[in-house]
Amino acid sequence: MADKSFTGLLSRQIGNEFAASQQYLAIAVWFDGQDLPRLAAHFYRQSLEERNHALMMVQYMLDRGQDVQIPAVESVRNDFSSVVEPIALALSQEKQVTADIEAMFAQARKQNDALGEQFMLWFLKEQVEEVASMSTLLTIVERADNLFDVENFLARETVGDAGSDPNMPPTAGGAL
């Protein structure tokens, strides 16, 4: 039976964040193979961001004196038939992460864990940005007349993380 406590959910989320990092890496490599350097760079950055999210959770658990187990991650999808598919997959993944973060926040509140609840607030805010940026990117890809338009859009616009957030939780080992 799966541990439904806040700590149990957070432990599972560490694995989910590492899995998201690997999936974004696979997407980046696929875009690189399609000679789409801006899309590739965007997803390489997303991969690092998800890795950092996992390590923020690791650091939080270490700071709270909790045992941390780094889980294996399942295989990721590496092949796509169109440029829309990996971005749609990324949006779906971000929506699932949002639901997971909301569940962790709710569980922390249910357990009267004010520190856990406060920790999850940053991630809730982050998920608004993540879903919005993937939604925008999917819309741009679906509307583009050609892929050069998408590459040009990414070259001139900021999509997603606009820079360092001073309220970001500390990352175990340091953020990349």
PDB file of C-alpha atoms in Angstrom:
ATOM      1  CA  MET A   1       0.000   0.000   0.000  1.00  0.00           C
ATOM      2  CA  ALA A   2       1.370   3.389  -1.026  1.00  0.00           C
ATOM      3  CA  ASP A   3       2.240   5.864   1.712  1.00  0.00           C
ATOM      4  CA  LYS A   4      -0.343   8.689   1.419  1.00  0.00           C
ATOM      5  CA  SER A   5       1.326  10.926   4.014  1.00  0.00           C
ATOM      6  CA  PHE A   6       2.811  14.244   2.926  1.00  0.00           C
ATOM      7  CA  THR A   7       6.310  12.769   3.274  1.00  0.00           C
ATOM      8  CA  GLY A   8       5.320   9.698   1.272  1.00  0.00           C
ATOM      9  CA  LEU A   9       3.837  11.820  -1.500  1.00  0.00           C
ATOM     10  CA  LEU A  10       6.906  14.069  -1.503  1.00  0.00           C
ATOM     11  CA  SER A  11       9.200  11.034  -1.755  1.00  0.00           C
ATOM     12  CA  ARG A  12       7.276   9.801  -4.796  1.00  0.00           C
ATOM     13  CA  GLN A  13       7.355  13.273  -6.304  1.00  0.00           C
ATOM     14  CA  ILE A  14      11.151  13.258  -6.198  1.00  0.00           C
ATOM     15  CA  GLY A  15      11.012  10.301  -8.568  1.00  0.00           C
ATOM     16  CA  ASN A  16       8.389  12.034 -10.710  1.00  0.00           C
ATOM     17  CA  GLU A  17      10.595  15.122 -11.029  1.00  0.00           C
ATOM     18  CA  PHE A  18      13.614  13.034 -12.041  1.00  0.00           C
ATOM     19  CA  ALA A  19      11.414  11.176 -14.558  1.00  0.00           C
ATOM     20  CA  ALA A  20      10.219  14.523 -15.959  1.00  0.00           C
ATOM     21  CA  SER A  21      13.833  15.627 -16.247  1.00  0.00           C
ATOM     22  CA  GLN A  22      14.672  12.495 -18.238  1.00  0.00           C
ATOM     23  CA  GLN A  23      11.611  12.911 -20.464  1.00  0.00           C
ATOM     24  CA  TYR A  24      12.534  16.519 -21.203  1.00  0.00           C
ATOM     25  CA  LEU A  25      16.076  15.412 -21.995  1.00  0.00           C
ATOM     26  CA  ALA A  26      14.707  12.845 -24.472  1.00  0.00           C
ATOM     27  CA  ILE A  27      12.537  15.543 -26.052  1.00  0.00           C
ATOM     28  CA  ALA A  28      15.524  17.909 -26.289  1.00  0.00           C
ATOM     29  CA  VAL A  29      17.625  15.242 -27.976  1.00  0.00           C
ATOM     30  CA  TRP A  30      14.800  14.498 -30.422  1.00  0.00           C
ATOM     31  CA  PHE A  31      14.530  18.211 -31.314  1.00  0.00           C
ATOM     32  CA  ASP A  32      18.324  18.349 -31.701  1.00  0.00           C
ATOM     33  CA  GLY A  33      18.093  15.436 -34.106  1.00  0.00           C
ATOM     34  CA  GLN A  34      15.454  17.337 -36.075  1.00  0.00           C
ATOM     35  CA  ASP A  35      17.840  20.327 -36.416  1.00  0.00           C
ATOM     36  CA  LEU A  36      15.612  22.535 -34.248  1.00  0.00           C
ATOM     37  CA  PRO A  37      18.197  24.108 -31.925  1.00  0.00           C
ATOM     38  CA  ARG A  38      15.902  26.584 -30.140  1.00  0.00           C
ATOM     39  CA  LEU A  39      13.354  23.912 -29.266  1.00  0.00           C
ATOM     40  CA  ALA A  40      16.195  21.617 -28.201  1.00  0.00           C
ATOM     41  CA  ALA A  41      17.721  24.317 -25.984  1.00  0.00           C
ATOM     42  CA  HIS A  42      14.329  25.041 -24.425  1.00  0.00           C
ATOM     43  CA  PHE A  43      13.885  21.401 -23.421  1.00  0.00           C
ATOM     44  CA  TYR A  44      17.485  20.980 -22.252  1.00  0.00           C
ATOM     45  CA  ARG A  45      16.778  23.886 -19.854  1.00  0.00           C
ATOM     46  CA  GLN A  46      13.475  22.291 -18.838  1.00  0.00           C
ATOM     47  CA  SER A  47      15.314  19.049 -18.069  1.00  0.00           C
ATOM     48  CA  LEU A  48      17.698  20.865 -15.729  1.00  0.00           C
ATOM     49  CA  GLU A  49      14.821  22.716 -14.108  1.00  0.00           C
ATOM     50  CA  GLU A  50      12.988  19.470 -13.312  1.00  0.00           C
ATOM     51  CA  ARG A  51      16.203  17.974 -11.922  1.00  0.00           C
ATOM     52  CA  ASN A  52      16.561  21.036  -9.722  1.00  0.00           C
ATOM     53  CA  HIS A  53      12.967  20.643  -8.523  1.00  0.00           C
ATOM     54  CA  ALA A  54      13.731  17.067  -7.449  1.00  0.00           C
ATOM     55  CA  LEU A  55      16.820  18.237  -5.584  1.00  0.00           C
ATOM     56  CA  MET A  56      14.879  21.029  -3.867  1.00  0.00           C
ATOM     57  CA  MET A  57      12.597  18.329  -2.499  1.00  0.00           C
ATOM     58  CA  VAL A  58      15.603  16.244  -1.480  1.00  0.00           C
ATOM     59  CA  GLN A  59      17.100  19.226   0.367  1.00  0.00           C
ATOM     60  CA  TYR A  60      13.795  19.936   2.121  1.00  0.00           C
ATOM     61  CA  MET A  61      13.569  16.342   3.326  1.00  0.00           C
ATOM     62  CA  LEU A  62      17.203  16.394   4.480  1.00  0.00           C
ATOM     63  CA  ASP A  63      16.596  19.689   6.302  1.00  0.00           C
ATOM     64  CA  ARG A  64      13.612  18.104   8.064  1.00  0.00           C
ATOM     65  CA  GLY A  65      15.702  15.084   9.124  1.00  0.00           C
ATOM     66  CA  GLN A  66      13.835  12.643   6.889  1.00  0.00           C
ATOM     67  CA  ASP A  67      15.304   9.675   5.052  1.00  0.00           C
ATOM     68  CA  VAL A  68      15.610  10.187   1.318  1.00  0.00           C
ATOM     69  CA  GLN A  69      15.591   7.391  -1.226  1.00  0.00           C
ATOM     70  CA  ILE A  70      16.397   8.255  -4.839  1.00  0.00           C
ATOM     71  CA  PRO A  71      14.214   5.999  -6.983  1.00  0.00           C
ATOM     72  CA  ALA A  72      14.892   4.579 -10.412  1.00  0.00           C
ATOM     73  CA  VAL A  73      12.902   6.148 -13.206  1.00  0.00           C
ATOM     74  CA  GLU A  74      10.922   4.365 -15.877  1.00  0.00           C
ATOM     75  CA  SER A  75      11.812   4.481 -19.543  1.00  0.00           C
ATOM     76  CA  VAL A  76      10.942   7.652 -21.397  1.00  0.00           C
ATOM     77  CA  ARG A  77       9.478   8.201 -24.817  1.00  0.00           C
ATOM     78  CA  ASN A  78      12.188   8.927 -27.380  1.00  0.00           C
ATOM     79  CA  ASP A  79      10.408   8.850 -30.745  1.00  0.00           C
ATOM     80  CA  PHE A  80       7.800  11.238 -32.071  1.00  0.00           C
ATOM     81  CA  SER A  81       6.088  11.533 -35.443  1.00  0.00           C
ATOM     82  CA  SER A  82       5.582  15.295 -35.350  1.00  0.00           C
ATOM     83  CA  VAL A  83       6.805  18.379 -33.514  1.00  0.00           C
ATOM     84  CA  VAL A  84       3.421  18.693 -31.817  1.00  0.00           C
ATOM     85  CA  GLU A  85       3.674  15.311 -30.044  1.00  0.00           C
ATOM     86  CA  PRO A  86       6.575  16.026 -27.649  1.00  0.00           C
ATOM     87  CA  ILE A  87       5.159  19.409 -26.674  1.00  0.00           C
ATOM     88  CA  ALA A  88       1.708  17.920 -26.095  1.00  0.00           C
ATOM     89  CA  LEU A  89       3.379  15.232 -23.962  1.00  0.00           C
ATOM     90  CA  ALA A  90       5.213  17.935 -21.993  1.00  0.00           C
ATOM     91  CA  LEU A  91       1.963  19.851 -21.394  1.00  0.00           C
ATOM     92  CA  SER A  92       0.208  16.688 -20.229  1.00  0.00           C
ATOM     93  CA  GLN A  93       3.131  15.943 -17.919  1.00  0.00           C
ATOM     94  CA  GLU A  94       2.994  19.470 -16.425  1.00  0.00           C
ATOM     95  CA  LYS A  95      -0.747  19.172 -15.814  1.00  0.00           C
ATOM     96  CA  GLN A  96      -0.159  15.886 -13.966  1.00  0.00           C
ATOM     97  CA  VAL A  97       2.606  17.455 -11.873  1.00  0.00           C
ATOM     98  CA  THR A  98       0.234  20.303 -10.999  1.00  0.00           C
ATOM     99  CA  ALA A  99      -2.347  17.800  -9.741  1.00  0.00           C
ATOM    100  CA  ASP A 100       0.373  15.997  -7.746  1.00  0.00           C
ATOM    101  CA  ILE A 101       1.612  19.237  -6.167  1.00  0.00           C
ATOM    102  CA  GLU A 102      -1.953  20.234  -5.278  1.00  0.00           C
ATOM    103  CA  ALA A 103      -2.434  16.822  -3.618  1.00  0.00           C
ATOM    104  CA  MET A 104       0.767  17.247  -1.597  1.00  0.00           C
ATOM    105  CA  PHE A 105      -0.301  20.721  -0.490  1.00  0.00           C
ATOM    106  CA  ALA A 106      -3.713  19.384   0.540  1.00  0.00           C
ATOM    107  CA  GLN A 107      -2.140  16.483   2.437  1.00  0.00           C
ATOM    108  CA  ALA A 108       0.251  18.800   4.279  1.00  0.00           C
ATOM    109  CA  ARG A 109      -2.724  20.952   5.267  1.00  0.00           C
ATOM    110  CA  LYS A 110      -4.716  17.877   6.335  1.00  0.00           C
ATOM    111  CA  GLN A 111      -1.806  16.743   8.522  1.00  0.00           C
ATOM    112  CA  ASN A 112      -1.445  20.243   9.970  1.00  0.00           C
ATOM    113  CA  ASP A 113       2.111  20.392   8.578  1.00  0.00           C
ATOM    114  CA  ALA A 114       2.577  24.146   8.186  1.00  0.00           C
ATOM    115  CA  LEU A 115       6.184  23.762   7.007  1.00  0.00           C
ATOM    116  CA  GLY A 116       5.226  21.258   4.330  1.00  0.00           C
ATOM    117  CA  GLU A 117       2.330  23.447   3.232  1.00  0.00           C
ATOM    118  CA  GLN A 118       4.595  26.502   3.022  1.00  0.00           C
ATOM    119  CA  PHE A 119       7.204  24.539   1.047  1.00  0.00           C
ATOM    120  CA  MET A 120       4.621  23.505  -1.536  1.00  0.00           C
ATOM    121  CA  LEU A 121       3.486  27.095  -2.154  1.00  0.00           C
ATOM    122  CA  TRP A 122       6.526  27.842  -4.320  1.00  0.00           C
ATOM    123  CA  PHE A 123       5.850  24.752  -6.414  1.00  0.00           C
ATOM    124  CA  LEU A 124       2.194  25.705  -6.883  1.00  0.00           C
ATOM    125  CA  LYS A 125       3.275  29.100  -8.230  1.00  0.00           C
ATOM    126  CA  GLU A 126       5.882  27.408 -10.432  1.00  0.00           C
ATOM    127  CA  GLN A 127       3.286  25.054 -11.911  1.00  0.00           C
ATOM    128  CA  VAL A 128       1.139  27.970 -13.061  1.00  0.00           C
ATOM    129  CA  GLU A 129       4.137  29.167 -15.094  1.00  0.00           C
ATOM    130  CA  GLU A 130       4.999  25.672 -16.346  1.00  0.00           C
ATOM    131  CA  VAL A 131       1.502  24.891 -17.635  1.00  0.00           C
ATOM    132  CA  ALA A 132       1.110  28.359 -19.155  1.00  0.00           C
ATOM    133  CA  SER A 133       4.463  28.218 -20.973  1.00  0.00           C
ATOM    134  CA  MET A 134       3.840  24.715 -22.379  1.00  0.00           C
ATOM    135  CA  SER A 135       0.320  25.759 -23.441  1.00  0.00           C
ATOM    136  CA  THR A 136       1.756  28.771 -25.245  1.00  0.00           C
ATOM    137  CA  LEU A 137       4.454  26.699 -26.917  1.00  0.00           C
ATOM    138  CA  LEU A 138       1.910  24.109 -28.072  1.00  0.00           C
ATOM    139  CA  THR A 139      -0.314  26.859 -29.488  1.00  0.00           C
ATOM    140  CA  ILE A 140       2.629  28.420 -31.347  1.00  0.00           C
ATOM    141  CA  VAL A 141       3.667  25.059 -32.826  1.00  0.00           C
ATOM    142  CA  GLU A 142       0.105  24.270 -33.906  1.00  0.00           C
ATOM    143  CA  ARG A 143      -0.330  27.697 -35.554  1.00  0.00           C
ATOM    144  CA  ALA A 144       3.077  27.986 -37.213  1.00  0.00           C
ATOM    145  CA  ASP A 145       3.239  27.818 -40.992  1.00  0.00           C
ATOM    146  CA  ASN A 146       6.698  26.267 -40.695  1.00  0.00           C
ATOM    147  CA  LEU A 147       9.115  25.258 -37.981  1.00  0.00           C
ATOM    148  CA  PHE A 148      11.370  28.242 -38.620  1.00  0.00           C
ATOM    149  CA  ASP A 149       8.550  30.408 -37.270  1.00  0.00           C
ATOM    150  CA  VAL A 150       8.664  28.416 -34.020  1.00  0.00           C
ATOM    151  CA  GLU A 151      12.446  28.710 -33.836  1.00  0.00           C
ATOM    152  CA  ASN A 152      12.206  32.472 -34.442  1.00  0.00           C
ATOM    153  CA  PHE A 153       9.512  32.801 -31.785  1.00  0.00           C
ATOM    154  CA  LEU A 154      11.750  31.081 -29.233  1.00  0.00           C
ATOM    155  CA  ALA A 155      14.697  33.250 -30.280  1.00  0.00           C
ATOM    156  CA  ARG A 156      12.848  36.491 -29.610  1.00  0.00           C
ATOM    157  CA  GLU A 157      10.421  35.602 -26.786  1.00  0.00           C
ATOM    158  CA  THR A 158      10.933  34.377 -23.251  1.00  0.00           C
ATOM    159  CA  VAL A 159       8.945  31.185 -22.800  1.00  0.00           C
ATOM    160  CA  GLY A 160       8.927  29.791 -19.308  1.00  0.00           C
ATOM    161  CA  ASP A 161      11.510  30.572 -16.674  1.00  0.00           C
ATOM    162  CA  ALA A 162      12.552  34.209 -16.941  1.00  0.00           C
ATOM    163  CA  GLY A 163      15.460  33.889 -14.543  1.00  0.00           C
ATOM    164  CA  SER A 164      16.456  33.122 -11.015  1.00  0.00           C
ATOM    165  CA  ASP A 165      13.739  33.353  -8.391  1.00  0.00           C
ATOM    166  CA  PRO A 166      15.022  34.672  -5.037  1.00  0.00           C
ATOM    167  CA  ASN A 167      12.221  32.749  -3.293  1.00  0.00           C
ATOM    168  CA  MET A 168      13.248  29.435  -4.829  1.00  0.00           C
ATOM    169  CA  PRO A 169      13.896  26.715  -2.248  1.00  0.00           C
ATOM    170  CA  PRO A 170      17.524  25.571  -1.833  1.00  0.00           C
ATOM    171  CA  THR A 171      18.675  22.723  -4.055  1.00  0.00           C
ATOM    172  CA  ALA A 172      20.670  19.770  -2.702  1.00  0.00           C
ATOM    173  CA  GLY A 173      24.113  19.985  -4.269  1.00  0.00           C
ATOM    174  CA  GLY A 174      23.356  23.397  -5.779  1.00  0.00           C
ATOM    175  CA  ALA A 175      21.207  24.323  -8.740  1.00  0.00           C
ATOM    176  CA  LEU A 176      22.580  23.951 -12.251  1.00  0.00           C
TER     177      LEU A 176
END
